[in-house]
Amino acid sequence: MPNSMMRYDVLIIGGSYAGLSAALQLGRARRRVLVIDAGQRRNRFAHASHGFLGQDGVAPGQIIATARAQLAHYTTVEIREGAATGVKGDEHGFVVETAADPVSGARLILAGGVTDSLPEVPGLAERWGRHVFHCPYCHGYELNQGPIGVLATGPVSLHHAQMLPDWGPTTLFLNGAVDPHAAELADLARRGVTVERTPVAGFFDEGADLRLADGRTIPLTGVFTLARTHITGPLATELGVDIEEGPLGQCIQVDAMQQTSVAGVFACGDVARLAGSVPLAVASGAMAGVAAHRSLIFTA
């Protein structure tokens, strides 16, 4: 390792909810930590975050700002803006390339999140996080039991549609993505879900209303859909950690302590779950931070 290279106990890739939660545990253990953050939170399009105890309804950016302000009190924790562009192992642990200088750490936590590939429906991307959502626990309550649409992207959307009637009368727009069989249609009917087979042409006006291919407009207070996810950044692939392919996309396989298949590498947040939310990301980040610290003590 070059003498000029900065060395840390733990490098954390990603400075959103999971990464900062991991950094907090390690900072409280007085370990030297560097968080490398590209600033692309998955929920950056949402006006408010819900379901996180003590922060319900707070703007996502404000939660991050508060977390950063609290972490600033821990002098062994640093945050560097920018992307991690590469990684390799060395005799000391791991070397991560950044836009500035390379840095070295004995342990590595991957918390860089995932990227959503949205359905190609006109107007959907502009409404993501405002009128179109993926998690009913995060955004369903605020729709005040108004009419809800579920835009199908595959078979898992049938399960999605069966969940939504607890938040409002629900219509499942098949849009050619799935063709339910008789038993599935019966399950949907038992939950009171209306099934619409006419393809979706796009969104109407400025809200959540959907325009169908036959010219009809369906008034809605919100639309839910399941985007396919891809692991953000190259590091997981370069490290060779085991990656799981699920019905909604990719995630890094971890054990109960957030340890990946590569020794000394942990993962947390949405990148380590097939479905995620802010409270789950914070919880997994706390576990990853504790586990990384324990590994420094007991396997050094």
mmCIF file of C-alpha atoms in Angstrom:
data_model
loop_
_atom_site.group_PDB
_atom_site.id
_atom_site.type_symbol
_atom_site.label_atom_id
_atom_site.label_comp_id
_atom_site.label_asym_id
_atom_site.label_seq_id
_atom_site.Cartn_x
_atom_site.Cartn_y
_atom_site.Cartn_z
ATOM 1 C CA MET A 1 0.000 0.000 0.000
ATOM 2 C CA PRO A 2 1.482 3.398 -0.956
ATOM 3 C CA ASN A 3 2.387 5.538 2.059
ATOM 4 C CA SER A 4 0.165 8.347 0.746
ATOM 5 C CA MET A 5 -2.987 6.206 0.657
ATOM 6 C CA MET A 6 -5.502 6.926 3.414
ATOM 7 C CA ARG A 7 -6.255 3.842 5.502
ATOM 8 C CA TYR A 8 -9.476 3.224 7.449
ATOM 9 C CA ASP A 9 -10.911 0.485 9.575
ATOM 10 C CA VAL A 10 -14.077 0.368 7.460
ATOM 11 C CA LEU A 11 -15.015 1.798 4.078
ATOM 12 C CA ILE A 12 -18.744 2.289 3.490
ATOM 13 C CA ILE A 13 -19.944 2.661 -0.087
ATOM 14 C CA GLY A 14 -23.178 4.643 -0.037
ATOM 15 C CA GLY A 15 -24.243 7.403 2.325
ATOM 16 C CA SER A 16 -27.998 6.971 2.437
ATOM 17 C CA TYR A 17 -30.017 5.477 5.311
ATOM 18 C CA ALA A 18 -28.226 2.111 5.524
ATOM 19 C CA GLY A 19 -24.720 3.473 5.030
ATOM 20 C CA LEU A 20 -25.105 6.254 7.594
ATOM 21 C CA SER A 21 -26.687 3.846 10.067
ATOM 22 C CA ALA A 22 -23.667 1.538 9.727
ATOM 23 C CA ALA A 23 -21.323 4.515 10.130
ATOM 24 C CA LEU A 24 -23.069 5.550 13.354
ATOM 25 C CA GLN A 25 -22.458 2.172 14.999
ATOM 26 C CA LEU A 26 -18.814 2.169 13.936
ATOM 27 C CA GLY A 27 -18.302 5.788 14.974
ATOM 28 C CA ARG A 28 -19.649 4.984 18.410
ATOM 29 C CA ALA A 29 -17.083 2.174 18.548
ATOM 30 C CA ARG A 30 -14.426 4.825 17.814
ATOM 31 C CA ARG A 31 -13.381 3.134 14.603
ATOM 32 C CA ARG A 32 -12.023 5.159 11.706
ATOM 33 C CA VAL A 33 -14.662 5.135 8.984
ATOM 34 C CA LEU A 34 -14.990 6.643 5.528
ATOM 35 C CA VAL A 35 -18.385 6.914 3.854
ATOM 36 C CA ILE A 36 -18.198 7.398 0.067
ATOM 37 C CA ASP A 37 -21.483 8.808 -1.205
ATOM 38 C CA ALA A 38 -22.550 9.533 -4.781
ATOM 39 C CA GLY A 39 -25.676 11.339 -3.525
ATOM 40 C CA GLN A 40 -28.281 9.296 -5.434
ATOM 41 C CA ARG A 41 -30.800 8.231 -2.792
ATOM 42 C CA ARG A 42 -33.399 5.848 -4.185
ATOM 43 C CA ASN A 43 -36.287 7.844 -2.655
ATOM 44 C CA ARG A 44 -34.982 11.252 -3.746
ATOM 45 C CA PHE A 45 -38.155 11.748 -5.832
ATOM 46 C CA ALA A 46 -40.518 11.460 -2.835
ATOM 47 C CA HIS A 47 -41.658 14.531 -0.901
ATOM 48 C CA ALA A 48 -41.995 12.658 2.406
ATOM 49 C CA SER A 49 -40.855 9.417 3.987
ATOM 50 C CA HIS A 50 -43.326 7.340 5.991
ATOM 51 C CA GLY A 51 -43.217 4.367 8.321
ATOM 52 C CA PHE A 52 -39.923 5.235 10.056
ATOM 53 C CA LEU A 53 -40.601 5.622 13.781
ATOM 54 C CA GLY A 54 -39.847 9.148 14.970
ATOM 55 C CA GLN A 55 -39.436 10.454 11.401
ATOM 56 C CA ASP A 56 -42.859 9.707 9.903
ATOM 57 C CA GLY A 57 -43.772 12.299 7.283
ATOM 58 C CA VAL A 58 -40.353 13.974 7.266
ATOM 59 C CA ALA A 59 -38.776 14.842 3.908
ATOM 60 C CA PRO A 60 -36.166 12.218 2.904
ATOM 61 C CA GLY A 61 -33.473 14.833 2.432
ATOM 62 C CA GLN A 62 -34.132 16.224 5.911
ATOM 63 C CA ILE A 63 -33.661 12.776 7.469
ATOM 64 C CA ILE A 64 -30.286 12.506 5.728
ATOM 65 C CA ALA A 65 -29.299 16.048 6.757
ATOM 66 C CA THR A 66 -30.136 15.294 10.385
ATOM 67 C CA ALA A 67 -28.201 12.038 10.262
ATOM 68 C CA ARG A 68 -25.149 13.765 8.788
ATOM 69 C CA ALA A 69 -25.290 16.485 11.422
ATOM 70 C CA GLN A 70 -25.361 13.872 14.155
ATOM 71 C CA LEU A 71 -22.496 11.917 12.584
ATOM 72 C CA ALA A 72 -20.400 15.097 12.472
ATOM 73 C CA HIS A 73 -20.010 14.776 16.260
ATOM 74 C CA TYR A 74 -18.055 11.545 15.760
ATOM 75 C CA THR A 75 -14.555 12.648 14.841
ATOM 76 C CA THR A 76 -13.492 9.266 13.448
ATOM 77 C CA VAL A 77 -16.228 9.288 10.789
ATOM 78 C CA GLU A 78 -15.632 11.049 7.456
ATOM 79 C CA ILE A 79 -17.953 11.495 4.491
ATOM 80 C CA ARG A 80 -16.552 11.940 0.985
ATOM 81 C CA GLU A 81 -18.781 13.058 -1.874
ATOM 82 C CA GLY A 82 -18.402 11.139 -5.110
ATOM 83 C CA ALA A 83 -18.675 7.679 -6.588
ATOM 84 C CA ALA A 84 -16.597 4.600 -5.867
ATOM 85 C CA THR A 85 -15.369 3.505 -9.283
ATOM 86 C CA GLY A 86 -13.454 0.306 -8.563
ATOM 87 C CA VAL A 87 -12.248 -2.064 -5.863
ATOM 88 C CA LYS A 88 -9.568 -4.677 -5.322
ATOM 89 C CA GLY A 89 -8.236 -6.644 -2.395
ATOM 90 C CA ASP A 90 -4.795 -6.135 -0.910
ATOM 91 C CA GLU A 91 -2.828 -7.439 2.065
ATOM 92 C CA HIS A 92 -4.520 -4.882 4.333
ATOM 93 C CA GLY A 93 -8.095 -5.540 3.181
ATOM 94 C CA PHE A 94 -9.571 -3.535 0.308
ATOM 95 C CA VAL A 95 -8.574 -0.609 -1.898
ATOM 96 C CA VAL A 96 -11.410 1.462 -3.354
ATOM 97 C CA GLU A 97 -10.852 3.801 -6.280
ATOM 98 C CA THR A 98 -12.613 7.153 -6.184
ATOM 99 C CA ALA A 99 -12.635 10.253 -8.367
ATOM 100 C CA ALA A 100 -10.076 11.697 -5.963
ATOM 101 C CA ASP A 101 -7.501 9.374 -4.381
ATOM 102 C CA PRO A 102 -7.736 5.631 -3.703
ATOM 103 C CA VAL A 103 -8.476 4.662 -0.099
ATOM 104 C CA SER A 104 -7.840 1.489 1.865
ATOM 105 C CA GLY A 105 -9.906 -0.239 4.524
ATOM 106 C CA ALA A 106 -9.711 -3.427 6.512
ATOM 107 C CA ARG A 107 -13.448 -4.012 6.014
ATOM 108 C CA LEU A 108 -15.932 -2.955 3.346
ATOM 109 C CA ILE A 109 -19.671 -2.305 3.624
ATOM 110 C CA LEU A 110 -21.686 -2.107 0.396
ATOM 111 C CA ALA A 111 -24.653 0.222 0.886
ATOM 112 C CA GLY A 112 -24.857 1.779 -2.569
ATOM 113 C CA GLY A 113 -28.448 0.744 -3.162
ATOM 114 C CA VAL A 114 -30.217 -0.219 -6.353
ATOM 115 C CA THR A 115 -31.407 1.534 -9.495
ATOM 116 C CA ASP A 116 -35.054 1.238 -10.558
ATOM 117 C CA SER A 117 -35.929 0.413 -14.175
ATOM 118 C CA LEU A 118 -39.431 1.840 -14.536
ATOM 119 C CA PRO A 119 -42.161 0.539 -16.849
ATOM 120 C CA GLU A 120 -42.181 2.359 -20.172
ATOM 121 C CA VAL A 121 -45.532 4.083 -19.803
ATOM 122 C CA PRO A 122 -45.771 7.709 -20.989
ATOM 123 C CA GLY A 123 -45.751 10.085 -18.034
ATOM 124 C CA LEU A 124 -44.799 7.496 -15.426
ATOM 125 C CA ALA A 125 -41.195 8.568 -14.833
ATOM 126 C CA GLU A 126 -42.258 12.174 -14.212
ATOM 127 C CA ARG A 127 -44.733 11.000 -11.551
ATOM 128 C CA TRP A 128 -42.424 8.528 -9.774
ATOM 129 C CA GLY A 129 -42.435 9.265 -6.053
ATOM 130 C CA ARG A 130 -45.283 11.788 -6.365
ATOM 131 C CA HIS A 131 -48.251 9.932 -7.905
ATOM 132 C CA VAL A 132 -46.655 6.571 -8.707
ATOM 133 C CA PHE A 133 -45.145 4.434 -5.943
ATOM 134 C CA HIS A 134 -43.871 0.931 -5.223
ATOM 135 C CA CYS A 135 -44.498 0.493 -1.461
ATOM 136 C CA PRO A 136 -48.037 0.788 -0.027
ATOM 137 C CA TYR A 137 -46.690 0.848 3.535
ATOM 138 C CA CYS A 138 -44.651 3.910 2.588
ATOM 139 C CA HIS A 139 -47.255 5.833 0.596
ATOM 140 C CA GLY A 140 -50.671 4.135 0.740
ATOM 141 C CA TYR A 141 -52.103 5.856 3.817
ATOM 142 C CA GLU A 142 -51.789 9.353 2.335
ATOM 143 C CA LEU A 143 -54.117 8.401 -0.542
ATOM 144 C CA ASN A 144 -56.987 8.604 1.987
ATOM 145 C CA GLN A 145 -58.765 5.495 0.731
ATOM 146 C CA GLY A 146 -59.288 6.931 -2.725
ATOM 147 C CA PRO A 147 -59.250 4.791 -5.888
ATOM 148 C CA ILE A 148 -55.882 3.113 -6.464
ATOM 149 C CA GLY A 149 -54.357 1.612 -9.600
ATOM 150 C CA VAL A 150 -51.822 -1.196 -9.802
ATOM 151 C CA LEU A 151 -49.874 -1.228 -13.056
ATOM 152 C CA ALA A 152 -48.752 -4.804 -13.686
ATOM 153 C CA THR A 153 -45.172 -5.591 -14.641
ATOM 154 C CA GLY A 154 -45.309 -9.378 -14.171
ATOM 155 C CA PRO A 155 -46.868 -12.191 -12.098
ATOM 156 C CA VAL A 156 -45.739 -10.666 -8.776
ATOM 157 C CA SER A 157 -48.090 -7.741 -9.492
ATOM 158 C CA LEU A 158 -51.019 -10.045 -8.660
ATOM 159 C CA HIS A 159 -49.760 -10.200 -5.066
ATOM 160 C CA HIS A 160 -49.217 -6.430 -5.132
ATOM 161 C CA ALA A 161 -52.820 -5.884 -6.213
ATOM 162 C CA GLN A 162 -54.188 -8.158 -3.464
ATOM 163 C CA MET A 163 -52.410 -6.000 -0.863
ATOM 164 C CA LEU A 164 -53.717 -2.624 -2.014
ATOM 165 C CA PRO A 165 -57.468 -2.829 -1.169
ATOM 166 C CA ASP A 166 -56.582 -2.190 2.492
ATOM 167 C CA TRP A 167 -55.613 1.333 1.339
ATOM 168 C CA GLY A 168 -58.459 1.959 -1.135
ATOM 169 C CA PRO A 169 -60.610 0.444 -3.911
ATOM 170 C CA THR A 170 -58.133 -1.106 -6.310
ATOM 171 C CA THR A 171 -57.972 -1.686 -10.058
ATOM 172 C CA LEU A 172 -55.291 -3.951 -11.531
ATOM 173 C CA PHE A 173 -54.230 -2.827 -15.000
ATOM 174 C CA LEU A 174 -52.808 -5.954 -16.662
ATOM 175 C CA ASN A 175 -51.314 -3.948 -19.560
ATOM 176 C CA GLY A 176 -50.214 -7.151 -21.293
ATOM 177 C CA ALA A 177 -47.698 -7.966 -18.550
ATOM 178 C CA VAL A 178 -49.570 -10.893 -16.995
ATOM 179 C CA ASP A 179 -52.555 -13.112 -17.831
ATOM 180 C CA PRO A 180 -54.129 -14.363 -14.591
ATOM 181 C CA HIS A 181 -55.641 -17.854 -14.583
ATOM 182 C CA ALA A 182 -59.038 -18.626 -13.074
ATOM 183 C CA ALA A 183 -57.819 -19.254 -9.512
ATOM 184 C CA GLU A 184 -55.811 -16.013 -9.510
ATOM 185 C CA LEU A 185 -58.786 -14.061 -10.807
ATOM 186 C CA ALA A 186 -60.900 -15.578 -8.028
ATOM 187 C CA ASP A 187 -58.334 -14.504 -5.424
ATOM 188 C CA LEU A 188 -58.381 -10.966 -6.810
ATOM 189 C CA ALA A 189 -62.178 -10.919 -6.783
ATOM 190 C CA ARG A 190 -62.253 -12.033 -3.124
ATOM 191 C CA ARG A 191 -60.143 -8.973 -2.286
ATOM 192 C CA GLY A 192 -62.467 -6.749 -4.318
ATOM 193 C CA VAL A 193 -59.873 -5.976 -7.005
ATOM 194 C CA THR A 194 -61.202 -4.864 -10.401
ATOM 195 C CA VAL A 195 -59.215 -6.287 -13.316
ATOM 196 C CA GLU A 196 -58.728 -4.064 -16.389
ATOM 197 C CA ARG A 197 -57.417 -5.785 -19.526
ATOM 198 C CA THR A 198 -57.384 -2.785 -21.877
ATOM 199 C CA PRO A 199 -53.794 -1.587 -22.407
ATOM 200 C CA VAL A 200 -52.672 1.646 -20.744
ATOM 201 C CA ALA A 201 -51.871 4.506 -23.127
ATOM 202 C CA GLY A 202 -50.367 6.803 -20.498
ATOM 203 C CA PHE A 203 -51.238 9.236 -17.763
ATOM 204 C CA PHE A 204 -53.892 11.897 -18.156
ATOM 205 C CA ASP A 205 -53.503 15.506 -17.069
ATOM 206 C CA GLU A 206 -51.162 16.241 -14.102
ATOM 207 C CA GLY A 207 -52.233 13.648 -11.538
ATOM 208 C CA ALA A 208 -52.511 9.862 -11.280
ATOM 209 C CA ASP A 209 -55.422 9.344 -13.704
ATOM 210 C CA LEU A 210 -54.708 6.754 -16.384
ATOM 211 C CA ARG A 211 -55.772 6.998 -20.034
ATOM 212 C CA LEU A 212 -56.501 3.637 -21.679
ATOM 213 C CA ALA A 213 -55.939 2.649 -25.305
ATOM 214 C CA ASP A 214 -59.690 2.752 -25.991
ATOM 215 C CA GLY A 215 -59.874 6.411 -24.901
ATOM 216 C CA ARG A 216 -61.336 5.889 -21.437
ATOM 217 C CA THR A 217 -59.849 7.791 -18.502
ATOM 218 C CA ILE A 218 -59.748 6.079 -15.105
ATOM 219 C CA PRO A 219 -59.674 8.536 -12.149
ATOM 220 C CA LEU A 220 -57.136 7.491 -9.495
ATOM 221 C CA THR A 221 -55.560 9.009 -6.401
ATOM 222 C CA GLY A 222 -52.356 7.000 -6.861
ATOM 223 C CA VAL A 223 -50.742 4.224 -8.863
ATOM 224 C CA PHE A 224 -48.483 1.454 -7.610
ATOM 225 C CA THR A 225 -46.089 -0.520 -9.760
ATOM 226 C CA LEU A 226 -43.087 -2.771 -9.255
ATOM 227 C CA ALA A 227 -39.940 -1.526 -10.954
ATOM 228 C CA ARG A 228 -37.144 -3.966 -11.743
ATOM 229 C CA THR A 229 -33.970 -3.227 -9.789
ATOM 230 C CA HIS A 230 -30.285 -3.417 -10.633
ATOM 231 C CA ILE A 231 -27.371 -3.148 -8.220
ATOM 232 C CA THR A 232 -25.893 0.339 -8.486
ATOM 233 C CA GLY A 233 -22.199 0.570 -9.338
ATOM 234 C CA PRO A 234 -19.536 -1.995 -10.297
ATOM 235 C CA LEU A 235 -18.162 -3.008 -6.903
ATOM 236 C CA ALA A 236 -20.376 -6.037 -6.175
ATOM 237 C CA THR A 237 -19.448 -7.597 -9.499
ATOM 238 C CA GLU A 238 -15.754 -6.791 -9.116
ATOM 239 C CA LEU A 239 -15.681 -8.320 -5.654
ATOM 240 C CA GLY A 240 -17.475 -11.455 -6.825
ATOM 241 C CA VAL A 241 -20.070 -11.505 -4.039
ATOM 242 C CA ASP A 242 -22.992 -13.877 -4.542
ATOM 243 C CA ILE A 243 -25.946 -12.099 -6.159
ATOM 244 C CA GLU A 244 -29.530 -13.305 -6.030
ATOM 245 C CA GLU A 245 -31.884 -12.829 -8.975
ATOM 246 C CA GLY A 246 -35.473 -12.433 -7.795
ATOM 247 C CA PRO A 247 -38.772 -11.600 -9.496
ATOM 248 C CA LEU A 248 -38.072 -7.875 -9.023
ATOM 249 C CA GLY A 249 -34.358 -7.864 -9.818
ATOM 250 C CA GLN A 250 -31.025 -8.257 -8.078
ATOM 251 C CA CYS A 251 -29.760 -8.172 -4.527
ATOM 252 C CA ILE A 252 -26.553 -9.221 -2.783
ATOM 253 C CA GLN A 253 -26.899 -12.378 -0.712
ATOM 254 C CA VAL A 254 -26.092 -11.848 2.969
ATOM 255 C CA ASP A 255 -26.436 -13.833 6.181
ATOM 256 C CA ALA A 256 -28.151 -12.713 9.386
ATOM 257 C CA MET A 257 -25.139 -10.488 10.190
ATOM 258 C CA GLN A 258 -25.173 -8.828 6.729
ATOM 259 C CA GLN A 259 -21.974 -10.707 5.771
ATOM 260 C CA THR A 260 -21.634 -11.430 2.047
ATOM 261 C CA SER A 261 -19.998 -14.480 0.475
ATOM 262 C CA VAL A 262 -16.659 -12.606 0.440
ATOM 263 C CA ALA A 263 -14.827 -12.416 3.765
ATOM 264 C CA GLY A 264 -14.639 -8.899 5.169
ATOM 265 C CA VAL A 265 -17.389 -7.555 2.872
ATOM 266 C CA PHE A 266 -20.809 -6.712 4.289
ATOM 267 C CA ALA A 267 -23.892 -5.340 2.524
ATOM 268 C CA CYS A 268 -26.993 -3.546 3.777
ATOM 269 C CA GLY A 269 -29.998 -1.540 2.665
ATOM 270 C CA ASP A 270 -31.908 -2.113 -0.563
ATOM 271 C CA VAL A 271 -28.845 -3.653 -2.219
ATOM 272 C CA ALA A 272 -29.117 -6.566 0.243
ATOM 273 C CA ARG A 273 -32.907 -7.076 0.161
ATOM 274 C CA LEU A 274 -35.385 -8.047 -2.539
ATOM 275 C CA ALA A 275 -37.706 -5.337 -1.170
ATOM 276 C CA GLY A 276 -36.881 -2.431 1.054
ATOM 277 C CA SER A 277 -37.936 0.661 2.973
ATOM 278 C CA VAL A 278 -36.241 3.320 5.096
ATOM 279 C CA PRO A 279 -36.755 1.560 8.471
ATOM 280 C CA LEU A 280 -35.543 -1.768 7.067
ATOM 281 C CA ALA A 281 -32.497 -0.051 5.521
ATOM 282 C CA VAL A 282 -31.611 1.622 8.835
ATOM 283 C CA ALA A 283 -31.964 -1.662 10.707
ATOM 284 C CA SER A 284 -29.774 -3.604 8.285
ATOM 285 C CA GLY A 285 -27.186 -0.811 8.319
ATOM 286 C CA ALA A 286 -26.976 -0.944 12.101
ATOM 287 C CA MET A 287 -26.432 -4.705 11.924
ATOM 288 C CA ALA A 288 -23.762 -4.357 9.227
ATOM 289 C CA GLY A 289 -21.906 -1.753 11.292
ATOM 290 C CA VAL A 290 -21.968 -3.910 14.409
ATOM 291 C CA ALA A 291 -20.943 -7.026 12.460
ATOM 292 C CA ALA A 292 -18.051 -5.237 10.745
ATOM 293 C CA HIS A 293 -16.832 -4.016 14.130
ATOM 294 C CA ARG A 294 -17.070 -7.477 15.643
ATOM 295 C CA SER A 295 -15.114 -8.916 12.734
ATOM 296 C CA LEU A 296 -12.299 -6.465 13.411
ATOM 297 C CA ILE A 297 -12.166 -7.600 17.039
ATOM 298 C CA PHE A 298 -12.513 -11.336 16.751
ATOM 299 C CA THR A 299 -10.950 -12.205 13.363
ATOM 300 C CA ALA A 300 -8.149 -9.643 13.104
#
